[in-house]
Short mmCIF file of C-alpha atoms and ligand atoms in Angstrom, two decimals:
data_model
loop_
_atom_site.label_atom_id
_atom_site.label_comp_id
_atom_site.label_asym_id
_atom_site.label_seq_id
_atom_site.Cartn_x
_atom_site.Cartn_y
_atom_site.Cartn_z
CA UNK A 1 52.33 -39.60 49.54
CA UNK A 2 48.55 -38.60 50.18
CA UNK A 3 47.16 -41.72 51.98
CA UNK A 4 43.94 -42.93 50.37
CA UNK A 5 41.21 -42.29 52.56
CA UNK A 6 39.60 -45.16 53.95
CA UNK A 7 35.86 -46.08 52.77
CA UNK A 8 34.93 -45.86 56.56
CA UNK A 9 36.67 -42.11 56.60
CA UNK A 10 34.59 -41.80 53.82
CA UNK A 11 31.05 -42.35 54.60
CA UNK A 12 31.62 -40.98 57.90
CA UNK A 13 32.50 -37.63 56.49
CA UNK A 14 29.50 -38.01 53.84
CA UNK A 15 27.42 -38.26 56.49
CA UNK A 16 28.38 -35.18 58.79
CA UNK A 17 27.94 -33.11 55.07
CA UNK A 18 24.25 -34.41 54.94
CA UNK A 19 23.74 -33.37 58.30
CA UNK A 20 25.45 -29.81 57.88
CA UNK A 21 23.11 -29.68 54.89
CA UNK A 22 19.77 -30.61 56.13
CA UNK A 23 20.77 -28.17 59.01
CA UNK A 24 20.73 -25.41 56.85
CA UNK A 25 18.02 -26.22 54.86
CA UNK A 26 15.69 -26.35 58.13
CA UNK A 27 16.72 -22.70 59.23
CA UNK A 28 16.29 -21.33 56.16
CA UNK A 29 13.48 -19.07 55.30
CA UNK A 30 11.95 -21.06 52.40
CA UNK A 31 12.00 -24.17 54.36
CA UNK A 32 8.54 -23.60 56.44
CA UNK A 33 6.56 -26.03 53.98
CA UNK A 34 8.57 -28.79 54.25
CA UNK A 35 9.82 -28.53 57.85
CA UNK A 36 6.64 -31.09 58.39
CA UNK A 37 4.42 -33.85 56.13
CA UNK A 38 2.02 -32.17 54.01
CA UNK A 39 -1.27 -32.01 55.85
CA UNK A 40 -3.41 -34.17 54.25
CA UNK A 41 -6.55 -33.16 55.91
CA UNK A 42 -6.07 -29.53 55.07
CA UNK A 43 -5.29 -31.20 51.64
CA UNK A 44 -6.69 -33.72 50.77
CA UNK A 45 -6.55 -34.68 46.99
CA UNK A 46 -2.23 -34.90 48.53
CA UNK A 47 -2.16 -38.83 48.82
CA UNK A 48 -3.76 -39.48 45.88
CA UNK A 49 -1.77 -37.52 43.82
CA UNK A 50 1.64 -37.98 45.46
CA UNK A 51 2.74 -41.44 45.05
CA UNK A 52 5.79 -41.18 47.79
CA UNK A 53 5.16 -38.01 50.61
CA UNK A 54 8.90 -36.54 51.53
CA UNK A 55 9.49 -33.74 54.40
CA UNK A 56 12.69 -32.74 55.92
CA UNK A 57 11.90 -34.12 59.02
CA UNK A 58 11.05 -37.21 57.83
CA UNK A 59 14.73 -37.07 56.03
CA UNK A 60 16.55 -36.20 59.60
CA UNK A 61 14.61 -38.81 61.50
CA UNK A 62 16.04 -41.38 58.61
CA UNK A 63 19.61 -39.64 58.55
CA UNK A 64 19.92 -40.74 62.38
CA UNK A 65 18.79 -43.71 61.88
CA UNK A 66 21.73 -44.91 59.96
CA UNK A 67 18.99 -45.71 57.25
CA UNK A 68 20.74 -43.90 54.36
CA UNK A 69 23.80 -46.40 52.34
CA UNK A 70 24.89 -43.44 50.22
CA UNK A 71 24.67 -40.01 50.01
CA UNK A 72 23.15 -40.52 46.67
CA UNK A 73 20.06 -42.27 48.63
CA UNK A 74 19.40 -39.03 50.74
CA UNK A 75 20.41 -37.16 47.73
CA UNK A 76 17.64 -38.60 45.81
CA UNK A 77 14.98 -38.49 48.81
CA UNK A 78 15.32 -34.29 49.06
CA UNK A 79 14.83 -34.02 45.04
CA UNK A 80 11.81 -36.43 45.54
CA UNK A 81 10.39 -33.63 48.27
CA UNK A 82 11.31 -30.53 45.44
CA UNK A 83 9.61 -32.60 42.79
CA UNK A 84 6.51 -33.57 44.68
CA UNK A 85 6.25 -29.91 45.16
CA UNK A 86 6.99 -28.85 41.69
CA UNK A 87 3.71 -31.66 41.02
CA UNK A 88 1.08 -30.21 43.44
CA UNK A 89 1.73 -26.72 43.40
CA UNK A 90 1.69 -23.71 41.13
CA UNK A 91 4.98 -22.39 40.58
CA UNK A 92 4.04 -18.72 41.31
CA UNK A 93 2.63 -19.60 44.52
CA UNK A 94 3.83 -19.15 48.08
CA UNK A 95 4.83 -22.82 48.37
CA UNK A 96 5.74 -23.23 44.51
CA UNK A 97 8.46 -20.08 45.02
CA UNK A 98 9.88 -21.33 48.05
CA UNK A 99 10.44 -25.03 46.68
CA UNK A 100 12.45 -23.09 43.89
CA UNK A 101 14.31 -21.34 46.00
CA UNK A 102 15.13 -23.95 48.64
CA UNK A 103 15.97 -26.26 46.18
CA UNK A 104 18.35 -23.66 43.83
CA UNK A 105 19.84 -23.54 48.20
CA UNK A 106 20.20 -27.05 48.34
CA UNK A 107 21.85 -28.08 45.08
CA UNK A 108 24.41 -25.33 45.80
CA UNK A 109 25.41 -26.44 49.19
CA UNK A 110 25.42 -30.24 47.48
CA UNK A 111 27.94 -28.40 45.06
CA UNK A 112 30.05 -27.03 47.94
CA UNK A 113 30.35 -30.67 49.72
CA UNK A 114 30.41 -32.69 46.74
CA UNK A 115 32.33 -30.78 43.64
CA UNK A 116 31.85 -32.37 40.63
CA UNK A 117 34.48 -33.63 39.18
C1 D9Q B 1 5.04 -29.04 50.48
N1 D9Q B 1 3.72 -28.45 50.62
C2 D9Q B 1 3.44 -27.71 51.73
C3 D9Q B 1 2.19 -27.13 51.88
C4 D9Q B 1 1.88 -26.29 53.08
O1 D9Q B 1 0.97 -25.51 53.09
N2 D9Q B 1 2.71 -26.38 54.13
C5 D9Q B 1 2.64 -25.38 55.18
C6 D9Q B 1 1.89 -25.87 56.36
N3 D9Q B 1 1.70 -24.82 57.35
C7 D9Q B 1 2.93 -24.03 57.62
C8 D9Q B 1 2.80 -23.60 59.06
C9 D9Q B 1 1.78 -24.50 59.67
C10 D9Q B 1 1.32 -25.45 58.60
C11 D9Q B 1 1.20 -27.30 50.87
C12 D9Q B 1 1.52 -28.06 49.76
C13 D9Q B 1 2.80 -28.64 49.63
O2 D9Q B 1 3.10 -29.33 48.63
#
């Protein structure tokens, strides 16, 4: 009989997958403008014209501290990051081609961890 896996079970091993995940994304090549916040001196129409900033460090830093409930929360907060990219820059630019790309990463390795059913 396959023993149903506790919920604690659970969201422990959701959470080591978001952390294998983020890993991954911050090595990889494409990652280098979102490793940090946007710079909003360098530019500075970026607060006005993205409601809600998201970085990858600023997802780690809330990954260890416990301040993700579900996946789907952290989930949500690196499509946020894609999509405020997608917003403010052109998509045949430097930045706008590796959002793309890191994203097209990301929602494969989501696939991997999470299959859907
Ligand atoms: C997500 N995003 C990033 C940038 C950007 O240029 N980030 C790179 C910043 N430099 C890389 C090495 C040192 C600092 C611009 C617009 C944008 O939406």
């Amino acid at each position: 009989v396959v023993p149903v896996m506790q919920p604690v079970q659970k969201e422990q091993k959701d959470l080591q997958s978001c952390k294998s995940i983020i890993s991954e994304l911050e090595v990889h090549e494409d990652a280098w403008p979102f490793l940090l916040p946007v710079n909003t001196r360098q530019f500075p129409t970026y607060k006005k014209i993205i409601k809600k900033p998201m970085d990858l460090s600023a997802i780690k830093k809330k990954l260890d501290d416990n301040l993700y409930k579900t996946r789907e929360e952290y989930c949500e907060d690196l499509r946020l990051m894609f999509n405020n990219c997608e917003t403010f820059n052109e998509d045949d630019s430097p930045v706008g081609k590796a959002g793309h790309n890191l994203r097209s990463f990301f929602e494969t390795k989501w696939n991997e961890h999470f299959p859907p059913t």
